[in-house]
Coordinates of C-alpha atoms and ligand atoms in Angstrom, one line a residue:
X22 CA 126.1 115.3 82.9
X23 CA 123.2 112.3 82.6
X24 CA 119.8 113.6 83.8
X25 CA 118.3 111.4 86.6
X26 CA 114.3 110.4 86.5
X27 CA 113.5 108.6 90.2
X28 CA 110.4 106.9 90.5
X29 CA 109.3 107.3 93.9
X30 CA 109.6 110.5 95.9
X31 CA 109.7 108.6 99.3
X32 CA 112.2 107.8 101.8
X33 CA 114.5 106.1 100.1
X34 CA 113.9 108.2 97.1
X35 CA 113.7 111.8 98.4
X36 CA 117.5 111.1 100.2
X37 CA 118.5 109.7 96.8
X38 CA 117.7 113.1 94.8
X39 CA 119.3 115.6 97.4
X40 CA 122.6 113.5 96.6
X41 CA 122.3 113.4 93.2
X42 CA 121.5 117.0 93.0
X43 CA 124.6 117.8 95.4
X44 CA 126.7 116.0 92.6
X45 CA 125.4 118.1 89.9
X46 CA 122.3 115.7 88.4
X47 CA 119.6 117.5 87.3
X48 CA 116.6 115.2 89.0
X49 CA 113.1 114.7 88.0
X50 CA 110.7 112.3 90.4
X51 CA 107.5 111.2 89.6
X52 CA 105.8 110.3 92.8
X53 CA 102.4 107.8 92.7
X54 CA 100.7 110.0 95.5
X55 CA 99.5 113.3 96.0
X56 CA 102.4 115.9 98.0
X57 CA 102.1 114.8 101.4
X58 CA 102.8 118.3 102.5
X59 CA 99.2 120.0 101.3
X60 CA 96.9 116.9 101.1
X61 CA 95.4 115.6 104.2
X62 CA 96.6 112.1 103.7
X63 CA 96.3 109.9 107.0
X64 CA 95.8 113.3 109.1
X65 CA 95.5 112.9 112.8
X66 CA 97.0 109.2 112.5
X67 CA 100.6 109.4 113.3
X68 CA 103.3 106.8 112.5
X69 CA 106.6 106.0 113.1
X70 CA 110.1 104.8 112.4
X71 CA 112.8 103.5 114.2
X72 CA 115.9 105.1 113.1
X73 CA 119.4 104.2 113.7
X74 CA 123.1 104.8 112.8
X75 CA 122.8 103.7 109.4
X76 CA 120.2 105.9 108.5
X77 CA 121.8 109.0 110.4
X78 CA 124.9 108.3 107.8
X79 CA 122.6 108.7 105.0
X80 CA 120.7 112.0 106.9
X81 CA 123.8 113.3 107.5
X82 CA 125.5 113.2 103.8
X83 CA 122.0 114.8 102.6
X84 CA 122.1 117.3 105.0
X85 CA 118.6 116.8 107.1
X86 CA 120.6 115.0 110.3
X87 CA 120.5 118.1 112.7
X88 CA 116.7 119.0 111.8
X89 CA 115.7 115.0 112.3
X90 CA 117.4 115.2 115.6
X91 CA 115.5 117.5 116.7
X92 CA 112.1 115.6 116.2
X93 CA 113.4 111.9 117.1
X94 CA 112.8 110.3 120.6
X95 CA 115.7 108.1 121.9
X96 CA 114.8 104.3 122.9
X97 CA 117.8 103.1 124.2
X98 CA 116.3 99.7 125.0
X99 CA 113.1 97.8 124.8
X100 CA 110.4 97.7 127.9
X101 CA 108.7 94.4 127.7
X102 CA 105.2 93.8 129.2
X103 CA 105.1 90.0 130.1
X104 CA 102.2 87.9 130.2
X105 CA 102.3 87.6 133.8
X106 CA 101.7 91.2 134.0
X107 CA 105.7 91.9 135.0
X108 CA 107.4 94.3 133.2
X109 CA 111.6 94.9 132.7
X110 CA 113.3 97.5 130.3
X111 CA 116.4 95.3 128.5
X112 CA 119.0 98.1 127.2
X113 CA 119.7 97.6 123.8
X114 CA 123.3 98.5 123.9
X115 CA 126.0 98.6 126.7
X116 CA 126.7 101.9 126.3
X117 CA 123.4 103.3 126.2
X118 CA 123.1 103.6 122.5
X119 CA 119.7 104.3 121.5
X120 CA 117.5 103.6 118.5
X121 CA 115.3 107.1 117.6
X122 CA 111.4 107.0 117.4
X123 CA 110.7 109.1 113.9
X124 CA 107.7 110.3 112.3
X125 CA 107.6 109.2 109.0
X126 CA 105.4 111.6 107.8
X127 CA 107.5 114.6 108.9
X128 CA 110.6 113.2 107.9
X129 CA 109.3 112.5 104.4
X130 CA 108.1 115.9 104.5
X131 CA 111.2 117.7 105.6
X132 CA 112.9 115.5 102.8
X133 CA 111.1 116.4 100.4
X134 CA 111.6 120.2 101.1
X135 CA 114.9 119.6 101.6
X136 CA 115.3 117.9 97.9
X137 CA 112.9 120.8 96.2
X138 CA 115.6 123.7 97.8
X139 CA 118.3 121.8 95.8
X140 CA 116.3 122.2 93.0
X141 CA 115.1 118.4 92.3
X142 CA 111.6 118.8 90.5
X143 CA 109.1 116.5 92.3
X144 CA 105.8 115.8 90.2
X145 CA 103.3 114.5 92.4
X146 CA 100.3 112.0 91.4
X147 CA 102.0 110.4 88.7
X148 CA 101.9 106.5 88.5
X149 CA 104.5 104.8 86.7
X150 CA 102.4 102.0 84.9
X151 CA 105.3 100.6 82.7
X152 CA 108.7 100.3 82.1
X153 CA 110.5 99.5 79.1
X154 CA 113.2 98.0 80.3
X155 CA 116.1 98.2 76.9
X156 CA 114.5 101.4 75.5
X157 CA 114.4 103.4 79.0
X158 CA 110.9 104.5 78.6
X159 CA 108.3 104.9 81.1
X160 CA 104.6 105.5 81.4
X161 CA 102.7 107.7 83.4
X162 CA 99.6 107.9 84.5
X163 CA 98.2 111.2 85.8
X164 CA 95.3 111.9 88.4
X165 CA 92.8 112.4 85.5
X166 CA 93.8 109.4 83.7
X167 CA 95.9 111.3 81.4
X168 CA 99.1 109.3 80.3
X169 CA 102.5 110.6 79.3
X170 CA 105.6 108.7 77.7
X171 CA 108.9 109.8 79.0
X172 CA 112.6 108.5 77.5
X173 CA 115.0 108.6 80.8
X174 CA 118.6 109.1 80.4
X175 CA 119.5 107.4 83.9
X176 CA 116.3 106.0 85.6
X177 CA 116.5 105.3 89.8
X178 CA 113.0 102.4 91.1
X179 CA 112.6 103.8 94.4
X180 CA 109.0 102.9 94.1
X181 CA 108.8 100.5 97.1
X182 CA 107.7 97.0 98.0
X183 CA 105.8 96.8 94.9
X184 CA 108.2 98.5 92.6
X185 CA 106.8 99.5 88.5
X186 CA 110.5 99.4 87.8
X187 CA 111.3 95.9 89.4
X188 CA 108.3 93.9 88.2
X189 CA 109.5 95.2 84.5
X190 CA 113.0 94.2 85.3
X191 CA 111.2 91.0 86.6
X192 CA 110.2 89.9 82.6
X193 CA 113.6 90.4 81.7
X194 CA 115.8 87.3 81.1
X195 CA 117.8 85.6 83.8
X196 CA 116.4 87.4 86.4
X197 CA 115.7 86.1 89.6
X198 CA 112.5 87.2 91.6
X199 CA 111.1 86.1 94.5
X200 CA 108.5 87.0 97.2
X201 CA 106.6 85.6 100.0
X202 CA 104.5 87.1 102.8
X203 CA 104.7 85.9 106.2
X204 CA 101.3 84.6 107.8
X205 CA 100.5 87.7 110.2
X206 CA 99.6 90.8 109.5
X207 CA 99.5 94.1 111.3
X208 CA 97.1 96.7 112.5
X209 CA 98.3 100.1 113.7
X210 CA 96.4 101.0 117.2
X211 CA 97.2 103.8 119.6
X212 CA 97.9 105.2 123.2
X213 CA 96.8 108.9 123.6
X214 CA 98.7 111.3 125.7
X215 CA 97.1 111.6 128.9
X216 CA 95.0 114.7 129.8
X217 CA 97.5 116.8 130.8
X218 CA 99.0 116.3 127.3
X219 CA 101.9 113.7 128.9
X220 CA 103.1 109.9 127.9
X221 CA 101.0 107.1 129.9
X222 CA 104.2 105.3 129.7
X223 CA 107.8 105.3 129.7
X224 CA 108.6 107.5 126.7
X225 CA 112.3 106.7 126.2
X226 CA 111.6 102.6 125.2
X227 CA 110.2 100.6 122.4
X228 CA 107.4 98.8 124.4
X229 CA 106.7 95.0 123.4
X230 CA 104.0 92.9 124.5
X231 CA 105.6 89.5 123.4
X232 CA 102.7 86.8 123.2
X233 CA 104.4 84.1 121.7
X234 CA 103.3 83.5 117.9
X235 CA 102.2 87.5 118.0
X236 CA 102.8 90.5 119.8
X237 CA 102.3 94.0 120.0
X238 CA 104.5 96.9 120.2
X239 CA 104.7 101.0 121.0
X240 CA 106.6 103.4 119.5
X241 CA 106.5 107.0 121.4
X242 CA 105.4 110.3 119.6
X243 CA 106.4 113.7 120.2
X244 CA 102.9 114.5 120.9
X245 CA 102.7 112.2 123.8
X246 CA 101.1 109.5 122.2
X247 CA 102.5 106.0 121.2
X248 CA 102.0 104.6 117.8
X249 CA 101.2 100.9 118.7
X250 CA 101.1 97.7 116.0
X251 CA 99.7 94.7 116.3
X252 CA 101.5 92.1 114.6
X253 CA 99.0 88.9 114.5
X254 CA 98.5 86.0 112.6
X255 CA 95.9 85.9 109.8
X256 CA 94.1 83.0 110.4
X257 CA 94.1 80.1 113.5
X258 CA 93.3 81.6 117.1
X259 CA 93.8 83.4 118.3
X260 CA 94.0 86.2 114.9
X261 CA 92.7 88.9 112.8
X262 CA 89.9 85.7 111.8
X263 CA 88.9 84.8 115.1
X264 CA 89.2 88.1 117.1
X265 CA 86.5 90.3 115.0
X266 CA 83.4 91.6 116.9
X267 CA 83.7 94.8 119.3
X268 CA 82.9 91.8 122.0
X269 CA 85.9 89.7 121.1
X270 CA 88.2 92.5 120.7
X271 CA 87.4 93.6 124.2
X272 CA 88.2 90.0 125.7
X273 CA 91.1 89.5 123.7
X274 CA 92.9 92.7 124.6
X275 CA 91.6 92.4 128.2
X276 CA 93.3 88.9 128.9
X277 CA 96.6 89.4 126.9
X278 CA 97.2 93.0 126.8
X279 CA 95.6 94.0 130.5
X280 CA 98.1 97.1 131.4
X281 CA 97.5 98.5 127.8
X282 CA 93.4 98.5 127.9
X283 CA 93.5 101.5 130.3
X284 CA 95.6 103.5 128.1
X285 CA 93.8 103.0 124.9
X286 CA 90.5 104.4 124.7
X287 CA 89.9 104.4 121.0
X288 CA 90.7 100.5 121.1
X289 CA 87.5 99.5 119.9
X290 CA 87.3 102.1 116.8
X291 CA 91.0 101.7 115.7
X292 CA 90.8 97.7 115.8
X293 CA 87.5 97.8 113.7
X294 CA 88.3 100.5 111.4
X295 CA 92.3 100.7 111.0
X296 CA 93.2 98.3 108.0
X297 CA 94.9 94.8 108.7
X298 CA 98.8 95.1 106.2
X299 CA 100.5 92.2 104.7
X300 CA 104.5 91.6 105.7
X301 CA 106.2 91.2 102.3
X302 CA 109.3 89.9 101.9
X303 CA 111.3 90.4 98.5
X304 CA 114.5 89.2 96.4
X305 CA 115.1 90.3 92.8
X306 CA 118.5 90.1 90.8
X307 CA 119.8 91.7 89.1
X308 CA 118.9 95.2 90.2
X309 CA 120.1 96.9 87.2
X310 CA 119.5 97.6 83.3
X311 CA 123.6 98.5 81.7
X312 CA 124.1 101.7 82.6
X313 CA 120.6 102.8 82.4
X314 CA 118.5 101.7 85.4
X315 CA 118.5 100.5 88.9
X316 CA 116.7 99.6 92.0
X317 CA 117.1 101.2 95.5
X318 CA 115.1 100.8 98.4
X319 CA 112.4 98.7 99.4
X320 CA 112.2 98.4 95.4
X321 CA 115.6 96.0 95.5
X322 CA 114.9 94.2 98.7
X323 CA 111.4 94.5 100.7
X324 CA 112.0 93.1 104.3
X325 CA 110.1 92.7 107.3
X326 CA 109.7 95.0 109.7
X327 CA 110.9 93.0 112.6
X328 CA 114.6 94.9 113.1
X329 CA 113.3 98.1 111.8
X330 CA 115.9 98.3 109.4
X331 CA 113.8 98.7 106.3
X332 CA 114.5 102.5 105.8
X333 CA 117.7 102.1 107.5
X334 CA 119.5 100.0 105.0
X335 CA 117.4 101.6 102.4
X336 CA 119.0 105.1 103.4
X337 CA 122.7 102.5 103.6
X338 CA 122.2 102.0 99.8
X339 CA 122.4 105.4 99.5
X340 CA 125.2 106.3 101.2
X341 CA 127.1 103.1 99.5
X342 CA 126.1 104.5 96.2
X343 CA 127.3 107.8 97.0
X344 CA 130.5 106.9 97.8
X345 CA 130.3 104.9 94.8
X346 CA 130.2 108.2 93.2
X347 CA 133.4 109.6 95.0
X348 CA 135.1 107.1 93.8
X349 CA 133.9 106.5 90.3
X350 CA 133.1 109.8 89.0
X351 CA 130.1 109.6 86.7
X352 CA 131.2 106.0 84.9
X353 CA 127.6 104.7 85.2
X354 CA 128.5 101.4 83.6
X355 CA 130.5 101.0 86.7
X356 CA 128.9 102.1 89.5
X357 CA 125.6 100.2 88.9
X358 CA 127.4 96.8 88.3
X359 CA 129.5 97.2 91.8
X360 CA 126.3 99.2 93.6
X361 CA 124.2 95.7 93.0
X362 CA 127.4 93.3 93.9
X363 CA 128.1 95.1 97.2
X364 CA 124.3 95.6 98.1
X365 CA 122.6 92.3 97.0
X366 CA 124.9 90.2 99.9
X367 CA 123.7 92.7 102.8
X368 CA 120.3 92.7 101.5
X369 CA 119.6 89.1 101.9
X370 CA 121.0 89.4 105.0
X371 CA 118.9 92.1 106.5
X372 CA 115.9 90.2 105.2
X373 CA 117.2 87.1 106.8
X374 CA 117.7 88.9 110.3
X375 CA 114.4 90.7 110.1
X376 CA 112.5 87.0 109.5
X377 CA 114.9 85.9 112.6
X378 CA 113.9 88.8 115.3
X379 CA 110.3 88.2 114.1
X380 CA 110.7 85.4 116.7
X381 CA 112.8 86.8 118.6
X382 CA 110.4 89.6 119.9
X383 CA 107.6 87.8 120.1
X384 CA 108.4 84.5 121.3
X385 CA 111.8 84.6 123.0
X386 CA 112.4 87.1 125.0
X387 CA 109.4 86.1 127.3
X388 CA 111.5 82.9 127.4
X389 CA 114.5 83.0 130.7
X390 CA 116.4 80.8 129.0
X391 CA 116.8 83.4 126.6
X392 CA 116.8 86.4 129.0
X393 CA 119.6 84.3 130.8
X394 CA 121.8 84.5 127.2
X395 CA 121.4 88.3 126.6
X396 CA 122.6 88.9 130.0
X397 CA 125.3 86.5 129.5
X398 CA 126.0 88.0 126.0
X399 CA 126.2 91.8 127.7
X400 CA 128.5 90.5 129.7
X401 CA 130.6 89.4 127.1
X402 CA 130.3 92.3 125.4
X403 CA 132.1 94.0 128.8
X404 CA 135.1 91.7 129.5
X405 CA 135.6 90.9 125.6
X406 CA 134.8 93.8 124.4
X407 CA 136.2 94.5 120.7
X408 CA 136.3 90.3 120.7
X409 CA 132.6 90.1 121.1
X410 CA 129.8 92.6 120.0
X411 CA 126.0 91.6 120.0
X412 CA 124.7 91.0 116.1
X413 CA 122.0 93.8 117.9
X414 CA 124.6 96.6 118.2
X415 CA 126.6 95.3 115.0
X416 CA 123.4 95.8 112.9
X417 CA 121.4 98.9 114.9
X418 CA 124.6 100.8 116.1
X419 CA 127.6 100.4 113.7
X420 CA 127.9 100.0 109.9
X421 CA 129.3 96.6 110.1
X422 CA 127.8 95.2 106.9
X423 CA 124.7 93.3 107.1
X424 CA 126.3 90.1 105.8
X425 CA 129.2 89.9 108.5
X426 CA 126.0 90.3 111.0
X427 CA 124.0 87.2 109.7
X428 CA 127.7 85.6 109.6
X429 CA 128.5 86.4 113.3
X430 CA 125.1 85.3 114.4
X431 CA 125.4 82.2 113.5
X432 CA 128.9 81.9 115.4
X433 CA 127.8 83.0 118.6
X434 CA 124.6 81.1 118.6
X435 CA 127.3 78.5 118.5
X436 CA 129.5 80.1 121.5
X437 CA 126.8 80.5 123.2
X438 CA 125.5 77.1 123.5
X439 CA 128.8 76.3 124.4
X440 CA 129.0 78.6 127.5
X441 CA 125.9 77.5 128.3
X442 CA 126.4 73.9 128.4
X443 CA 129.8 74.8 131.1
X444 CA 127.2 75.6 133.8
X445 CA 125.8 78.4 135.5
X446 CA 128.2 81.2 133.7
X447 CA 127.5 84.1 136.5
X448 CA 128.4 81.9 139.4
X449 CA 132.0 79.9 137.6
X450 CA 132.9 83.7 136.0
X451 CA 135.6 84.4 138.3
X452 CA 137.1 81.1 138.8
X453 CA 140.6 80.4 136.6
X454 CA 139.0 76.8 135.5
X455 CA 135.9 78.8 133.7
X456 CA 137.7 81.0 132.4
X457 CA 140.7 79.4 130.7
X458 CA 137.6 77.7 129.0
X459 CA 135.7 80.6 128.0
X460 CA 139.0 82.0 126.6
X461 CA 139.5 78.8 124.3
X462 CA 135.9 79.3 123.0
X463 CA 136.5 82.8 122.6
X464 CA 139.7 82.1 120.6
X465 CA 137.5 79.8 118.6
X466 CA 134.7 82.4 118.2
X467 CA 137.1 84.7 116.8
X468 CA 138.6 82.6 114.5
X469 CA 135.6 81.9 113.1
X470 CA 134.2 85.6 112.5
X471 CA 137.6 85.9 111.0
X472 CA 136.6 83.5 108.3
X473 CA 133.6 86.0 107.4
Ligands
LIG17 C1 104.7 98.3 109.8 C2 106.1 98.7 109.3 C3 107.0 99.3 110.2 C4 108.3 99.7 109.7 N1 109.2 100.1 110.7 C5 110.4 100.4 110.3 C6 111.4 100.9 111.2 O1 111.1 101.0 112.4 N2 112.6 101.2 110.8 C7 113.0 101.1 109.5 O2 114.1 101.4 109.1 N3 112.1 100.6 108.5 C8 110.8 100.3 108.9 N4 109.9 99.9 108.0 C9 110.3 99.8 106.6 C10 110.2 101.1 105.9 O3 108.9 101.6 105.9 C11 110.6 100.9 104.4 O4 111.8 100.2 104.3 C12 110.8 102.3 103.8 O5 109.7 103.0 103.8 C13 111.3 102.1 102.3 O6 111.5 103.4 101.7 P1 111.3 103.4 100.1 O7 111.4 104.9 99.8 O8 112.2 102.5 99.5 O9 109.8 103.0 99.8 P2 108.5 103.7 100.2 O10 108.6 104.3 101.6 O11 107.4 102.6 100.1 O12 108.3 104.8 99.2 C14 107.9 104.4 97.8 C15 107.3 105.7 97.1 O13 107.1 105.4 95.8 C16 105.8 105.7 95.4 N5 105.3 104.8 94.4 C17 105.0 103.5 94.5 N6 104.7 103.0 93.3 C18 104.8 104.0 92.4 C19 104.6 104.1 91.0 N7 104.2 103.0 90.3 N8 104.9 105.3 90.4 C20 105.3 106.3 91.1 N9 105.5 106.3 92.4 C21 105.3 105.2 93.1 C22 105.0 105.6 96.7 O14 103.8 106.4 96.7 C23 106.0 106.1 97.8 O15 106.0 107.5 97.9 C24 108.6 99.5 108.4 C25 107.7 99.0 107.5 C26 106.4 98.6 107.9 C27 105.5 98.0 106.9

């Protein structure tokens, strides 16, 4: 049996090493940081994830999905704060489906105990510094500056965004690599619990303050508080450039955000001392080396955080590789060749929706005419149900792949500008003339998706 190094010991990389292990890999990771579980890395700051049916797959197959479900937080639909100082909670599915508020810091955690009970050895601050891409080898870099060469047998990248692995397998010929950051940034704020320990707002939603060209959003915490980001352009105003000085944080957040000023009475000390973070967006192929390495995670494909499906389909190449496994034994030469071809597809596609709902939350769904379509859409979803699903329940509650999402998106931003243009949909519904049409556009619709 190969031995497996992973660089990387977190999400992606922790799931990857409890399935290897339950295959019968032995499994060394060499992890950048120190262990999360004894240092006090970002104590008292809690962030989180939004988790959904892809990652559960991947939680499940390791093992962990039980324990997570424990900790997670249903939202099973977004609660926007308009600009006008209305508010209206939007379900996300028809059936009540829910995305799950996680801690990433636990779950990494209970991952990583999780992968050390199956006996994968995790050796904490060790920096991979290079890769030698034909010979295997990789270079370490300890705490005290001490460096160690290691020949791998099998060797995993799940080193994130800004991957040792990947910008070696960058240099290598007839590779394709790309990246590009979008031009806001974020800044991670927060809503205490009330004094009585409780949530100062609804806890079951994922709140959105959509201000057209930014926004900012909650995420609840078991604790009571809500992890809020501010997603914000760089430079122009208003942004992180023109808002700056305790006076013009105050009047910013005052005028656009005056229901959340209340709630956050640390405002003023998280704005000026919480870092502003770069959106990274990145596209490398090929992912692998022979039989010999490969990319997984953010380490393949970077994206946006905008569908909160970074992690997810980070934990969906896990369980794709895993079943990989099922079904090809140990024929490395194999799997990592047909890992990479079904991947690479849903990858762009994920990073294409996640650029897409960037707009979406922000801009558009303070827009009616766009509140008008979801409702119109949900409706749909009812009467033609198994005909039509929402790319938002195709990609957050099913494992549809990511590809056949993007595909589908585009066809019903078609049907729906066809519906649209027939008149007011929720008044013609029940007459036979708007109907025989909307079943002809259906009919098209569907012959369409078929083509995907
Ligand atoms: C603001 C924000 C919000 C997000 N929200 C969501 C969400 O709601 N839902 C969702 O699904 N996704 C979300 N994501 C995306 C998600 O965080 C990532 O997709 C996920 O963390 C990827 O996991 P990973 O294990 O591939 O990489 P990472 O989590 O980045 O882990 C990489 C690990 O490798 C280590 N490492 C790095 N370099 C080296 C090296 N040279 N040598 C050794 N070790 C190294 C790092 O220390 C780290 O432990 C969000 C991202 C951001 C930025």
């Amino acid at each position: 049996m190969r031995k497996v190094t992973i660089l990387g010991a977190g999400l992606v990389g922790s799931v990857l090493s409890i399935l290897l292990r339950k295959r019968g890999y032995e499994v060394d990771i060499y992890e950048r940081r120190a262990d999360l579980r004894t240092a006090a890395i970002g104590a008292g700051r809690s962030i989180n994830l939004a988790m959904s049916t892809r990652g559960w797959k991947a939680l499940e197959l390791a093992g962990l999905r039980a324990e997570i479900e424990k900790i997670a937080i249903p939202m099973p639909g977004r609660f926007l704060h308009q600009e006008d100082g209305t508010s209206a909670f939007q379900a996300y599915g028809k059936n009540g489906e829910a995305i799950y508020s996680v801690s990433r810091g636990e779950l990494n955690k209970k991952l990583m105990d999780l992968a050390e009970q199956n006996g994968v050895r995790i050796h904490f601050n060790q920096a991979c510094t290079k890769v030698d891409i034909p010979q295997n080898t990789i270079e370490l870099k300890a705490e005290d500056g001490s460096t160690q060469s290691i020949k791998c047998d099998l060797l995993f990248g799940a080193d994130g965004a800004f991957s040792a692995l990947r910008t070696h397998m960058s240099y290598q010929d007839r590779t394709d690599f790309q990246q590009f950051y979008i031009n806001s940034g974020y800044k991670e704020l927060c809503i205490p619990p009330d004094a009585a320990g409780n949530f100062q707002m609804e806890k079951n939603a994922l709140h959105i303050w959509p201000r057209h060209n930014y926004m900012m959003i909650g995420l609840p915490n078991n604790d009571g508080s809500f992890t809020c980001t501010l997603f914000f352009p760089f430079e122009g105003s208003p942004s992180f450039d023109s808002v700056k000085t305790k006076e013009e944080v105050m009047a910013f957040f005052k005028e656009q955000f005056p229901d959340a000023v209340p709630l956050m009475p640390t405002l003023l000390e998280d704005y000026t001392q919480n870092p502003v973070s770069s959106l990274i967006t990145t596209k490398i192929y090929p992912w692998s080396h022979k039989d010999q390495s490969c990319l997984i995670g953010d380490a393949a494909h970077a994206i946006v955080p905008f569908y909160g499906q970074g992690m997810n389909a980070g934990f969906e190449d896990c369980s794709v590789l895993d079943e990989l496994m099922e079904q090809y034994g140990t024929d490395w030469a194999t799997i990592l060749p047909e890992f990479q071809k079904s991947r690479k597809p849903n990858a762009d596609a994920v990073a294409e929706l996640a650029l897409k709902n960037f707009i979406e939350m922000r801009d558009k769904v303070a827009d009616p005419k766009f509140l008008e379509r979801k409702k119109i859409e949900k409706d749909l979803g009812v009467r033609y149900a198994g005909v039509f699903n929402s790319v938002y329940e195709m990609v957050s509650f099913s494992h549809t792949p990511y590809a056949y999402a993007m595909g589908a998106m585009e066809a019903q931003d078609w049907l729906l500008q066809e519906i649209m243009q027939q008149g007011d949909y929720f008044s013609n519904i029940e007459t036979a003339a708007f109907k025989t049409t909307l079943d002809e556009l259906l009919a098209a619709y569907a012959a369409r998706v078929k083509e995907l």
